Tab-separated table of C-alpha atoms in Angstrom:
chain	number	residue	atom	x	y	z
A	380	UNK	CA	-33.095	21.852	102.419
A	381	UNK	CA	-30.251	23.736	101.073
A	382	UNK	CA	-29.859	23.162	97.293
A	383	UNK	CA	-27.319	20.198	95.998
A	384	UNK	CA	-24.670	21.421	93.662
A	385	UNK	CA	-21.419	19.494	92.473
A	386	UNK	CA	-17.884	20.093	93.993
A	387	UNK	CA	-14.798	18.884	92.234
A	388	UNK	CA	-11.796	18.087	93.242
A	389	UNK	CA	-8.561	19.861	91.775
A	390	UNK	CA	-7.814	16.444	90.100
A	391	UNK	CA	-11.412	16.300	89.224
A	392	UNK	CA	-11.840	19.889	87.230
A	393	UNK	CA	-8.532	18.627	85.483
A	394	UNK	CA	-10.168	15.393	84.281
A	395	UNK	CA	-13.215	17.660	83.437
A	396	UNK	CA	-10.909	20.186	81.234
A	397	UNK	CA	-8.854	17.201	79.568
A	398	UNK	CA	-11.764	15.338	78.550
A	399	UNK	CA	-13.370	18.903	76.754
A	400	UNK	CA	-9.807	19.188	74.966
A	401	UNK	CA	-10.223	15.147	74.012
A	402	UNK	CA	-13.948	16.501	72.767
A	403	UNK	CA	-12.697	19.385	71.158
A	404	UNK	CA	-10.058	17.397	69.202
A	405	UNK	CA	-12.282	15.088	67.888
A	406	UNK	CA	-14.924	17.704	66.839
A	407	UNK	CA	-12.201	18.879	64.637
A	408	UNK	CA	-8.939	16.707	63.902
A	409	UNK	CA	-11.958	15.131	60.856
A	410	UNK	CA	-12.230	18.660	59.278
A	411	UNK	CA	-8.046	19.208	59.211
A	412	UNK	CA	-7.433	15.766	58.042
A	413	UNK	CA	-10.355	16.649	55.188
A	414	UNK	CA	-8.710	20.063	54.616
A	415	UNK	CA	-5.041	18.120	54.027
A	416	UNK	CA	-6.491	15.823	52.013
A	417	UNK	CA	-8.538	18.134	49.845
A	418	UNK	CA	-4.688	19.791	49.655
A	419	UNK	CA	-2.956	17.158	48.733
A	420	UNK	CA	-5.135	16.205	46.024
A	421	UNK	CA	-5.148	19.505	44.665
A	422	UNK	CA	-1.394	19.468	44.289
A	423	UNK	CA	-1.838	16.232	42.391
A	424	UNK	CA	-1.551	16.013	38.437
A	425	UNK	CA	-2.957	14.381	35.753
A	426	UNK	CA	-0.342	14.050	33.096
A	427	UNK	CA	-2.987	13.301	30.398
A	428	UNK	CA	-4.830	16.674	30.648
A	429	UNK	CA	-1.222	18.522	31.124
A	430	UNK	CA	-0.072	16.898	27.894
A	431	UNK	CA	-3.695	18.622	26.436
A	432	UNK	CA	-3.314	21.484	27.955
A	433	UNK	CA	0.410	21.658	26.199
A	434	UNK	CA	-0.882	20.470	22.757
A	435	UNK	CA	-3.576	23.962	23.355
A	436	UNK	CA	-0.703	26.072	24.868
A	437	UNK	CA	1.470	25.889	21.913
A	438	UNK	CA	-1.777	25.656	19.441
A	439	UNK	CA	-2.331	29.066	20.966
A	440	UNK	CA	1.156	30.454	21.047
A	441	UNK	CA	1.459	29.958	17.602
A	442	UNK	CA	-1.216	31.390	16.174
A	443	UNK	CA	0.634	34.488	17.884
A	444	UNK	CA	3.489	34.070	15.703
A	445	UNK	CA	1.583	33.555	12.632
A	446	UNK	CA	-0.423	36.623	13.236
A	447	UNK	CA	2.747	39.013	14.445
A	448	UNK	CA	4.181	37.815	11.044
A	449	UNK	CA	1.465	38.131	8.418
A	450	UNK	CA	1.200	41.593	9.780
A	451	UNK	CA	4.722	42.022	9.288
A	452	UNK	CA	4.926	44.098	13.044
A	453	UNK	CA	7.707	42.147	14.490
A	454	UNK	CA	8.944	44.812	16.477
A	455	UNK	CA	12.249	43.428	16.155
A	456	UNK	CA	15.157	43.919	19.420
A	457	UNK	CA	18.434	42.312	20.129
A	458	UNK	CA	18.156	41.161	23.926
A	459	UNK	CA	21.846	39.839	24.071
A	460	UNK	CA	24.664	38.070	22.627
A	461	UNK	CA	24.957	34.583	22.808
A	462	UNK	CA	28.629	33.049	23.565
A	463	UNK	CA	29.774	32.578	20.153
A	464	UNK	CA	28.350	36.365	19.528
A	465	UNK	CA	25.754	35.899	17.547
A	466	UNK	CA	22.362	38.720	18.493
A	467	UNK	CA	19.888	37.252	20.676
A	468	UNK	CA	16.497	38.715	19.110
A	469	UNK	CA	13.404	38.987	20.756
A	470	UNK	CA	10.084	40.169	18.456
A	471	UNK	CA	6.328	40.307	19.367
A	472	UNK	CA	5.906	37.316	17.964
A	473	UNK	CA	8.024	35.837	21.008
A	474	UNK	CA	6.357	38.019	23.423
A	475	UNK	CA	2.365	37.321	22.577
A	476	UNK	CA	3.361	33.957	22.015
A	477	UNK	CA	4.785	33.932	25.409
A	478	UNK	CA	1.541	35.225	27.106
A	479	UNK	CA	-0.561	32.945	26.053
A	480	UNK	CA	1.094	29.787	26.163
A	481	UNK	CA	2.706	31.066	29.966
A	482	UNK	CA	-0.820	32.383	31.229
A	483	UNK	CA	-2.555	28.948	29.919
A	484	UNK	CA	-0.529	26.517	31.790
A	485	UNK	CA	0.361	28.523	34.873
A	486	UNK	CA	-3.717	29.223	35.342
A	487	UNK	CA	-4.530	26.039	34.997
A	488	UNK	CA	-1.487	24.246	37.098
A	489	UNK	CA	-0.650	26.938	39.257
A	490	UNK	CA	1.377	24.655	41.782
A	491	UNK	CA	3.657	23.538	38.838
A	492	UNK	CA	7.011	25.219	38.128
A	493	UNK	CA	7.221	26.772	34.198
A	494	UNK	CA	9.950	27.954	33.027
A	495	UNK	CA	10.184	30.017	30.040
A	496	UNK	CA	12.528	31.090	27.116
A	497	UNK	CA	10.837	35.196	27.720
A	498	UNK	CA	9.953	36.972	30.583
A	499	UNK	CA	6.823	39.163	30.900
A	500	UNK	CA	4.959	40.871	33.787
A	501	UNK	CA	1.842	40.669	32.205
A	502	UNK	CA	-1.102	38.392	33.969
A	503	UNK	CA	-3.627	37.332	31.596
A	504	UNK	CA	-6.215	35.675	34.189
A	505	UNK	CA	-8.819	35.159	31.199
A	506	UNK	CA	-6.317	32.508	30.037
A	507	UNK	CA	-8.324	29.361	30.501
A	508	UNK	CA	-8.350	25.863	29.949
A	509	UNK	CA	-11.095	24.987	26.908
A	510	UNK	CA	-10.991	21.447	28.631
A	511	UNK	CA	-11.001	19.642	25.520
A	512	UNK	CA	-8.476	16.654	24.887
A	513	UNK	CA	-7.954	16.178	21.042
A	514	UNK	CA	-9.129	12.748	19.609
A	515	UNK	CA	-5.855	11.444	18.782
A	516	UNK	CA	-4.333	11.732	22.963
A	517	UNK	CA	-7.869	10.027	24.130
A	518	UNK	CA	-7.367	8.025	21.481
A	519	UNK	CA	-3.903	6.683	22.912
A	520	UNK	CA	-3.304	7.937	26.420
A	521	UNK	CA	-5.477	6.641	29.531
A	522	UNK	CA	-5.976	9.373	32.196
A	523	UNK	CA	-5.594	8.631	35.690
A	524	UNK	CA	-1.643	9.096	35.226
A	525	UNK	CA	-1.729	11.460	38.743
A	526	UNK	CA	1.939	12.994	39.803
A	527	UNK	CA	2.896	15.274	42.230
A	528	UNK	CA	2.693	18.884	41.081
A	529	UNK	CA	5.963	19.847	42.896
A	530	UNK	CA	7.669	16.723	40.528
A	531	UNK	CA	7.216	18.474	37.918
A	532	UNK	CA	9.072	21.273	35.555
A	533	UNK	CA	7.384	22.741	32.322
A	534	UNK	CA	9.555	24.153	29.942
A	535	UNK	CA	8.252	26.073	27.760
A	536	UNK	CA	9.678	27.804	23.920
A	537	UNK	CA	6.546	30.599	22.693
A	538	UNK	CA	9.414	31.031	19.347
A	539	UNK	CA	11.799	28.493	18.381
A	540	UNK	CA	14.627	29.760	15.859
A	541	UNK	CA	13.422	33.504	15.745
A	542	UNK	CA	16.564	34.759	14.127
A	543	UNK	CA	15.210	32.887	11.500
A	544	UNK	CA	11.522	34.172	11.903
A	545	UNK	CA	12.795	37.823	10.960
A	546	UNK	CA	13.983	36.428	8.122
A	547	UNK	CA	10.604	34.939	6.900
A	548	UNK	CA	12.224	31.719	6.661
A	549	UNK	CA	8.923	30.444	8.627
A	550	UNK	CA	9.506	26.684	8.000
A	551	UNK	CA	12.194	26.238	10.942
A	552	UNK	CA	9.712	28.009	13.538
A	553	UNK	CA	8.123	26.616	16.467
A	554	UNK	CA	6.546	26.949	19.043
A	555	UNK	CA	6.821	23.749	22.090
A	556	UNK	CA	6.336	22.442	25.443
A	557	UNK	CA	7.802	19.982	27.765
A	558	UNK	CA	7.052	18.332	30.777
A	559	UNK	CA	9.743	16.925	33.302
A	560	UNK	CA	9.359	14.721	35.748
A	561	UNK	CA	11.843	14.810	38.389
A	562	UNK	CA	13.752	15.912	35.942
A	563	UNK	CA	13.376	13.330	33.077
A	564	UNK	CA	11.315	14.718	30.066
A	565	UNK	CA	8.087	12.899	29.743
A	566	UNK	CA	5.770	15.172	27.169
A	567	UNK	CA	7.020	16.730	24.682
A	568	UNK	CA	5.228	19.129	22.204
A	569	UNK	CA	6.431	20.817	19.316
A	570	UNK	CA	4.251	22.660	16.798
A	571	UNK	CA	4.661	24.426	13.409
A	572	UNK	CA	2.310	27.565	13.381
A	573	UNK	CA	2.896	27.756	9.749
A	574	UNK	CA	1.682	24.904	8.511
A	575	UNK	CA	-0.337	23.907	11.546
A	576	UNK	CA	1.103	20.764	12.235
A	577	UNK	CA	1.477	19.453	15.786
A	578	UNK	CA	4.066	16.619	16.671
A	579	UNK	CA	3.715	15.359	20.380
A	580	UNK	CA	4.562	11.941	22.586
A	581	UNK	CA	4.236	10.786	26.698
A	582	UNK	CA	7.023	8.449	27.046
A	583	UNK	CA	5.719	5.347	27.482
A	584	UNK	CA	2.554	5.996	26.910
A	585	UNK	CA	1.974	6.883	22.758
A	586	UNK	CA	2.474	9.532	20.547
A	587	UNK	CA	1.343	10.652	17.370
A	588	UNK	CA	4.838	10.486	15.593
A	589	UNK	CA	7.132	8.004	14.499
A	590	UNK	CA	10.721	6.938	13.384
A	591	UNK	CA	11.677	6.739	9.615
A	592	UNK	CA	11.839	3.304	8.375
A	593	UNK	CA	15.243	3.738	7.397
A	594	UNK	CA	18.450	5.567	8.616
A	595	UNK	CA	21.945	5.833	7.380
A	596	UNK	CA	24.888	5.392	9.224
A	597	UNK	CA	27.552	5.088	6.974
A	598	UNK	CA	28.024	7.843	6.740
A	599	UNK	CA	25.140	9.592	8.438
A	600	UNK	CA	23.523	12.374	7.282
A	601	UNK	CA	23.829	15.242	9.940
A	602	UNK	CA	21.719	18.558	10.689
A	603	UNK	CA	23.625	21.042	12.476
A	604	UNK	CA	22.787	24.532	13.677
A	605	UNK	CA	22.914	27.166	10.210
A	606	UNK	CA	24.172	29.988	13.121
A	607	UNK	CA	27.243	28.475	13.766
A	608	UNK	CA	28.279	25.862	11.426
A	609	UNK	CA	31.676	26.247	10.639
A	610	UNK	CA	33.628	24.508	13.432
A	611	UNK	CA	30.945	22.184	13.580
A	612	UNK	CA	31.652	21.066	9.954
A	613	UNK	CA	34.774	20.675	10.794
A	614	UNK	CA	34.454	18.089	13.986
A	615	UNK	CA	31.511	16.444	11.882
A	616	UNK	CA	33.659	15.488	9.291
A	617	UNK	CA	36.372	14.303	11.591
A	618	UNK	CA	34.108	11.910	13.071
A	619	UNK	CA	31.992	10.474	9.865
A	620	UNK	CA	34.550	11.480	6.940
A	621	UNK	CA	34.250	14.494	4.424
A	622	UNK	CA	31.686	12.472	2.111
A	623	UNK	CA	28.803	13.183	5.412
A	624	UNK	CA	26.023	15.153	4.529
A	625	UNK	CA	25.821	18.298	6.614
A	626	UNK	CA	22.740	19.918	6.705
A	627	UNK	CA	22.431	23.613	8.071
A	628	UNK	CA	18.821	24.850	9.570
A	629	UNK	CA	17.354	27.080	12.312
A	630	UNK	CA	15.587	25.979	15.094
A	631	UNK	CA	16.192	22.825	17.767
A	632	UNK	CA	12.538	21.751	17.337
A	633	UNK	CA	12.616	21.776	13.912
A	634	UNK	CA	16.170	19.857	13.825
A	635	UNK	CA	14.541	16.767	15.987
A	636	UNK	CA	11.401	16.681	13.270
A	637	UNK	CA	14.012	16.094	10.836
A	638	UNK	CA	14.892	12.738	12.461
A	639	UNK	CA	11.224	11.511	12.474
A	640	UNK	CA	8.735	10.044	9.913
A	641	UNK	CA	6.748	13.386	9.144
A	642	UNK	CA	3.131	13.127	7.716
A	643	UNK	CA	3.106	12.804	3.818
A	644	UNK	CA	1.960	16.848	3.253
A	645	UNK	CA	4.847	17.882	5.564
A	646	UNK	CA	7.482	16.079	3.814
A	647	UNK	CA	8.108	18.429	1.201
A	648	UNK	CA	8.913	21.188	3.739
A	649	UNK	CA	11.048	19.225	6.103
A	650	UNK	CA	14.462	18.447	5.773
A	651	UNK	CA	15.592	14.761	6.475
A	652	UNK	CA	18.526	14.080	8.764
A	653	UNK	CA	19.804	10.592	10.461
A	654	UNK	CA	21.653	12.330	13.448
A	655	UNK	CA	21.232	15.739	14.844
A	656	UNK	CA	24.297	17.209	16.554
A	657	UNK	CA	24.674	20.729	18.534
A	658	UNK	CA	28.528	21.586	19.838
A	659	UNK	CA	28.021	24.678	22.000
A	660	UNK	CA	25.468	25.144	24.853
A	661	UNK	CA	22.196	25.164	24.515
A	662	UNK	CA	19.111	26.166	26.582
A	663	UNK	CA	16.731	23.537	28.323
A	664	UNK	CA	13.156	25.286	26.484
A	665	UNK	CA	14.648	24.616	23.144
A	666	UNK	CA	16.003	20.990	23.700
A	667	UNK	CA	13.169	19.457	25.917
A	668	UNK	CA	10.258	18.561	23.960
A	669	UNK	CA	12.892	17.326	21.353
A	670	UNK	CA	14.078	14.861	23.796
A	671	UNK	CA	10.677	13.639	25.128
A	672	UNK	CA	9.628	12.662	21.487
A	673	UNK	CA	12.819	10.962	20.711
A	674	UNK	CA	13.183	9.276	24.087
A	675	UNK	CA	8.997	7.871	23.543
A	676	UNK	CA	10.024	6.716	19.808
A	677	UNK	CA	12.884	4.732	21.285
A	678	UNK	CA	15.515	7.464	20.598
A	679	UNK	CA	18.281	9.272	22.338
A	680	UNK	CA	19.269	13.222	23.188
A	681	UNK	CA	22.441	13.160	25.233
A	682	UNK	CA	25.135	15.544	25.795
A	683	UNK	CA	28.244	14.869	23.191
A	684	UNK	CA	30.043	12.609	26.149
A	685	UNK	CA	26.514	9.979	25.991
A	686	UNK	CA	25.219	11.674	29.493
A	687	UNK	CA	21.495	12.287	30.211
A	688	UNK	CA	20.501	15.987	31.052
A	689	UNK	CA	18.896	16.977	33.753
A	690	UNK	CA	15.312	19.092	32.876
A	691	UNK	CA	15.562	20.472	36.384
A	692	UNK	CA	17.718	23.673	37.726
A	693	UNK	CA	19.491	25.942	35.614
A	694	UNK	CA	18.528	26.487	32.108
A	695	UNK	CA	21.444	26.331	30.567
A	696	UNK	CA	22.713	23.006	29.036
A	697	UNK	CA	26.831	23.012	28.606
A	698	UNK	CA	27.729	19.950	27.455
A	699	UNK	CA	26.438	20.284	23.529
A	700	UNK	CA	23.964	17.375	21.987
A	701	UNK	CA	23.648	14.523	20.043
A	702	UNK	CA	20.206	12.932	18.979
A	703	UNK	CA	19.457	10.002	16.896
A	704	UNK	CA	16.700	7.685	17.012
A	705	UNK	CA	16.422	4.616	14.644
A	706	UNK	CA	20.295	4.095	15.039
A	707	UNK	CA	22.701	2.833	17.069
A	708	UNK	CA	23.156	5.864	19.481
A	709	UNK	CA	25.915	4.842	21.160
A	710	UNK	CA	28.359	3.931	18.174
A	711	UNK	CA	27.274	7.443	17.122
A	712	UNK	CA	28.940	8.470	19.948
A	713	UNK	CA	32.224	6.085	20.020
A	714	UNK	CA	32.637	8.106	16.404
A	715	UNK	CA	33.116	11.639	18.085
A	716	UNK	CA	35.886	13.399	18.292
A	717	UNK	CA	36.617	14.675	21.850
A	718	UNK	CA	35.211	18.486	22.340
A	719	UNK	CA	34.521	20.870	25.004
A	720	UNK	CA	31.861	23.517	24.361
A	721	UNK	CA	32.989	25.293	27.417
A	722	UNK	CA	35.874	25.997	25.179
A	723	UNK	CA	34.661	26.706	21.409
């Protein structure tokens, strides 16, 4: 008897090759759909451990500025003018702080977008994460707060007010970090490297500052940029009368600590202000965390015509500032005089 083997039809050997395909698919559509999920959940945040990871990025950074400056090798070098003229300087201080706190956060978020006041080719891979989350943020801040990596924009400031660090006039520096999301600021970190002292906030979440318990508006004392303070005298006393207190001082970060209620030992070294006002334009790195502290402490940083800006595109903020918190930031406002800083 000849042996028995199976014939199939042309229909038949297509049912036979789509079911193998059907097989096939099912052997693997599990692993993709794994593999996409094991994506997507890497490109997922946890805000808590990026505000940490800030706190030790600018912890870091400024130790870097301390050090460059105790051992008085600043390697000082203008990089630019700045539209009203003034010498943009750049010193070691900037740059080491710069690698550190750069390296830290893009290691260990390396989907999110950081944007930073230097630029520098060097990759410092050994730039890690100690995975510690101070007392004070576990203290106050639940984890769990996940956000899309790609939502997010981290601007970053490794020397606030250096014109001022060449001068040794130390107490205006800082070093800070903010966090954007979608292009609202939601961390904000700013730290003093020379006395150690590290202000942060998550809106609507806690923070380890606090408003004043009292504020004057009448008039209000104001702290203005010492680089260019003429004309700003000027349009400050047009708007609050000549008896306002105008207080000049380096630095942005420094500027919105002088709005809060600083610890006891830092009060002697801070200056106290009720309303903090900027005319010309300004970069995003050095406004940022400034505006997520206020904004978790119930405060306001606006550009001089009331509008929110936008922590996302271009760093360059146009439209001047005014922050306040404590106060009525509005009839701050209403008191203005009208001004274009595309013009002065």
């Amino acid at each position: 008897m000849a042996p028995m083997g199976i014939r199939l039809s042309p229909l038949g050997v297509a049912v036979f090759c789509l079911l193998g395909v059907a097989v096939i698919y099912h052997l693997y559509a599990g692993v993709i759909s794994s593999h996409l999920t094991a994506f997507r959940e890497r490109r997922k945040v946890d805000l808590r451990d990026l505000l940490a990871v800030s706190v030790e990025a600018a912890v870091l950074g400024g130790r870097e500025v301390k050090k460059v400056r105790d051992e008085n090798n600043l390697k000082e070098r203008s990089k630019g003018k700045t539209k009203e003229g003034a010498s943009e300087l750049l010193t070691l201080g900037d740059l080491q702080s710069h690698r550190k706190m750069y390296n830290l956060i893009r290691n260990t978020f390396p989907d999110v977008m950081v944007n930073s006041e230097e630029h520098d080719n060097m990759v410092d891979k050994a730039a890690t994460w100690s995975r510690d989350i101070p007392a004070d943020i576990l203290d106050k801040i639940e984890g769990g707060k996940d956000v899309p990596a790609e939502s997010i924009t981290v601007w970053i400031d490794p020397l606030d007010a250096t014109q001022e660090y060449t001068e040794n006039l130390v107490k205006y520096v800082t070093t800070m970090v903010c966090v954007a999301l979608d292009g609202k600021p939601v961390i904000g970190v700013i730290h003093q490297p020379f006395t150690e002292f590290t202000a942060w906030a998550f809106v609507g979440q806690g923070s380890n500052m606090r408003p004043r318990s009292s504020y004057s508006v009448s008039p209000p004392s104001v702290i203005v940029s010492r680089s260019h303070s003429g004309k700003v005298k000027n349009y400050i006393h047009d708007a609050f009368g000549n008896s306002t207190t105008i207080t000049e001082a380096g630095g942005a970060g420094y500027k919105v600590l002088s709005l809060l209620d600083m610890p006891a030992h830092e009060m002697g070294s801070i200056d106290q202000a009720d309303v903090y006002v900027h005319t010309t334009f300004i970069k995003k790195w050095d406004i940022c965390a400034g505006a997520a502290l206020l904004n978790a402490l119930g405060g306001h940083m606006t550009t001089l015509k009331g509008q929110d800006i936008d922590y996302s595109g271009p760093p360059l903020n146009k439209g001047g500032l005014v922050a306040s918190v404590g106060v009525d930031h509005k009839a701050i406002l209403e008191r203005l005089p009208n001004w274009d800083p595309e013009k002065h």
